[in-house]
Structure formats: structure tokens, C-alpha cells
Short mmCIF file of C-alpha atoms in Angstrom, two decimals:
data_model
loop_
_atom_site.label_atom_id
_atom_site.label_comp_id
_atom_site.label_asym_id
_atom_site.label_seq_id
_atom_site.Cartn_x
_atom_site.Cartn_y
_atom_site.Cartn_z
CA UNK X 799 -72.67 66.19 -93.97
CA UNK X 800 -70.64 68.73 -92.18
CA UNK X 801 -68.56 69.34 -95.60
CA UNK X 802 -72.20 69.84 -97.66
CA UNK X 803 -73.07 72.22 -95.12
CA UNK X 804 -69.58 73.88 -94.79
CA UNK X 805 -69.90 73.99 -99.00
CA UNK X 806 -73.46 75.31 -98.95
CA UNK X 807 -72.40 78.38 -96.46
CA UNK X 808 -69.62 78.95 -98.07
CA UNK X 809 -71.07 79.12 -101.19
CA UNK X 810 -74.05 81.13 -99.50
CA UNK X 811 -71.67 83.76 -98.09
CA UNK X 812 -69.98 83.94 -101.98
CA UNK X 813 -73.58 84.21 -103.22
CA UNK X 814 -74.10 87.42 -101.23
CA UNK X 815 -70.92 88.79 -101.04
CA UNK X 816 -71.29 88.78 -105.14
CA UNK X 817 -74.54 90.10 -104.94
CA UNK X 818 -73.70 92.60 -102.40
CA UNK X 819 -70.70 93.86 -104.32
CA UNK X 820 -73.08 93.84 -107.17
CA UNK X 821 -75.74 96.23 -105.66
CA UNK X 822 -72.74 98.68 -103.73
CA UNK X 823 -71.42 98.95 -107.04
CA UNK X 824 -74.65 99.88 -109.08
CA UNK X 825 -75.65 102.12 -105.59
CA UNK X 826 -71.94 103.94 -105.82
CA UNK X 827 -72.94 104.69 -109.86
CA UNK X 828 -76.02 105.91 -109.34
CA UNK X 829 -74.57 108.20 -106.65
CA UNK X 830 -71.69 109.22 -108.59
CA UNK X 831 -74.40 109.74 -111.32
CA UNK X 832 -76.90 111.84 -109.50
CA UNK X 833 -73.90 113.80 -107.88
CA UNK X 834 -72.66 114.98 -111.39
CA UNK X 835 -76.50 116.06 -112.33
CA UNK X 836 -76.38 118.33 -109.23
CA UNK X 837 -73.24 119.73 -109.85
CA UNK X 838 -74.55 120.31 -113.58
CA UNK X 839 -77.30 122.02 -112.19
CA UNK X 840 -75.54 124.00 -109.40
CA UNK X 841 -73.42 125.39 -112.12
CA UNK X 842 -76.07 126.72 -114.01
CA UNK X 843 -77.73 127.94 -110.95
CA UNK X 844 -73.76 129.89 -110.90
CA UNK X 845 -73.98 131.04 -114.38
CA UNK X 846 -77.46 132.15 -114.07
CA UNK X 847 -76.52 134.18 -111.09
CA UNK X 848 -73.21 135.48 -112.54
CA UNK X 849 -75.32 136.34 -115.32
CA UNK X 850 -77.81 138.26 -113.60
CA UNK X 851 -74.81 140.12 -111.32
CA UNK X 852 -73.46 141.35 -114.93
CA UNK X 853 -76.69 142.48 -115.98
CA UNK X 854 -77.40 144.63 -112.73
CA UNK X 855 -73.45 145.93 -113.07
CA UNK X 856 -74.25 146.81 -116.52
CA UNK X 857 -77.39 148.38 -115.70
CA UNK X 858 -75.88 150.47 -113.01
CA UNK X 859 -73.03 151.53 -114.72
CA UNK X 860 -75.30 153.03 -117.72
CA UNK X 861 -77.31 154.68 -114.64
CA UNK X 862 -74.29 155.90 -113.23
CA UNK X 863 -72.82 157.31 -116.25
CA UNK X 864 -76.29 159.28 -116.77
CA UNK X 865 -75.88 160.83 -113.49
CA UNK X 866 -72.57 161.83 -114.11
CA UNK X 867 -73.49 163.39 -117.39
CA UNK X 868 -76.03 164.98 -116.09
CA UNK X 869 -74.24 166.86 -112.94
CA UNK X 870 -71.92 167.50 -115.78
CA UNK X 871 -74.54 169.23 -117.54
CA UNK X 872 -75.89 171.16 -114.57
CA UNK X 873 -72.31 172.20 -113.35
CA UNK X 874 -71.60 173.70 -116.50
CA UNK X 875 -74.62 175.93 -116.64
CA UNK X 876 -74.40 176.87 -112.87
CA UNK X 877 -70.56 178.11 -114.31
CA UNK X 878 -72.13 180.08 -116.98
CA UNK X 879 -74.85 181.36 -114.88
CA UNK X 880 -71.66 182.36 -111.95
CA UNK X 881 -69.87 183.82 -114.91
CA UNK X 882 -72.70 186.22 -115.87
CA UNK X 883 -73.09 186.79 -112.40
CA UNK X 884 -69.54 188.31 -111.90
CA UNK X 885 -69.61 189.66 -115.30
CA UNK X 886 -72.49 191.82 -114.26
CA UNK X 887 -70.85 192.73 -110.81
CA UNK X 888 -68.18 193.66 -112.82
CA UNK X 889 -70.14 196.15 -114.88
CA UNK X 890 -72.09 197.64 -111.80
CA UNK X 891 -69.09 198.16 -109.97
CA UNK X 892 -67.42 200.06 -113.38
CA UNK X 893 -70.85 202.27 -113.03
CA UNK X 894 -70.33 202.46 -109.80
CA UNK X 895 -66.39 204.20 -110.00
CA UNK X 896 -67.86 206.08 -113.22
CA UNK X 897 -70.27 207.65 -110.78
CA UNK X 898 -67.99 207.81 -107.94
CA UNK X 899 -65.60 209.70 -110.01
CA UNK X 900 -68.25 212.08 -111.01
CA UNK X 901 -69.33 212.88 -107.68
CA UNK X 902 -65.99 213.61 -106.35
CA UNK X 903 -65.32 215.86 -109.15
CA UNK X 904 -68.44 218.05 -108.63
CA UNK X 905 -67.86 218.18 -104.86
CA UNK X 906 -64.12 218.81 -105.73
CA UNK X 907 -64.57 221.66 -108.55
#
């Protein structure tokens, strides 16, 4: 009696150790299995985002490089408009000594 109960425990404890194992190792898959989804899916969250980030670089750089074409633009027509500016100093100064010169040659002669 002692040995059939010693058997049946033993066998008992086998019985759920197996079992156990059984459902530790089906858990652990199913773990390792819903682990590699969210990694899957956190990745593609990454790309989306990466994705996104190049767009928005992208998007600024063409903004930027409008900008800069455009103060491009305006600097060379504030040049040309500072050019004609001297340019016409320089002629009302020349009228200027003309009429100087005349002046100091009637008051001279």
C-alpha cells in the first residue's frame, strides 16, 4: 500500500511536471511570438516616422532654397538700384564741378 501510493504520487508529480513543462513551453512561444509581432510593428511605427522626418527635411529644404533664391533675387536688384544711385551722384556731382568751374571763372575774369 505504501509503494501504490508512493507509485501513484510519483507518477502524479511526473503527470504535472509533464504537463507543466508542456504549458511553460507553449506560454514561452506564444510570448516569444507576440514579442516578434511588436517588434514588427514598432519597426514600422520607426519607418513610418523616419519616413515622415524625410518628408518634412525635404519639404524644408525646397522652402529653404526658395528663400534663398529669393533674397538672392532681391539683393541683386537692391545692387542695381545702389548702382544707379551712385551712378546718378556721380553725374550731379560732375554738374556740380561743371558749374563750380563756371562760377569761379566769372567771379575770377
Amino acid at each position: 500500500m505504501a509503494t501504490e501510493s508512493i507509485i501513484i504520487l510519483i507518477s502524479s508529480l511526473a503527470i504535472i511536471c509533464f504537463f507543466s513543462y508542456f504549458l511553460f513551453h507553449r506560454l514561452i512561444k506564444e510570448n516569444a511570438k507576440i514579442n516578434e509581432e511588436e517588434r514588427k510593428r514598432m519597426l514600422e511605427q520607426i519607418d513610418s516616422k523616419k519616413e515622415l522626418i524625410n518628408e518634412s527635411i525635404k519639404n524644408n529644404r525646397e522652402t529653404i532654397k526658395d528663400l534663398i533664391e529669393r533674397m538672392h533675387k532681391e539683393l541683386d536688384s537692391v545692387e542695381k538700384e545702389r548702382i544707379g544711385e551712385f551712378n546718378s551722384l556721380k553725374t550731379i556731382l560732375g554738374e556740380y564741378k561743371i558749374t563750380t568751374e563756371g562760377l569761379r571763372e566769372s567771379t575770377e575774369g
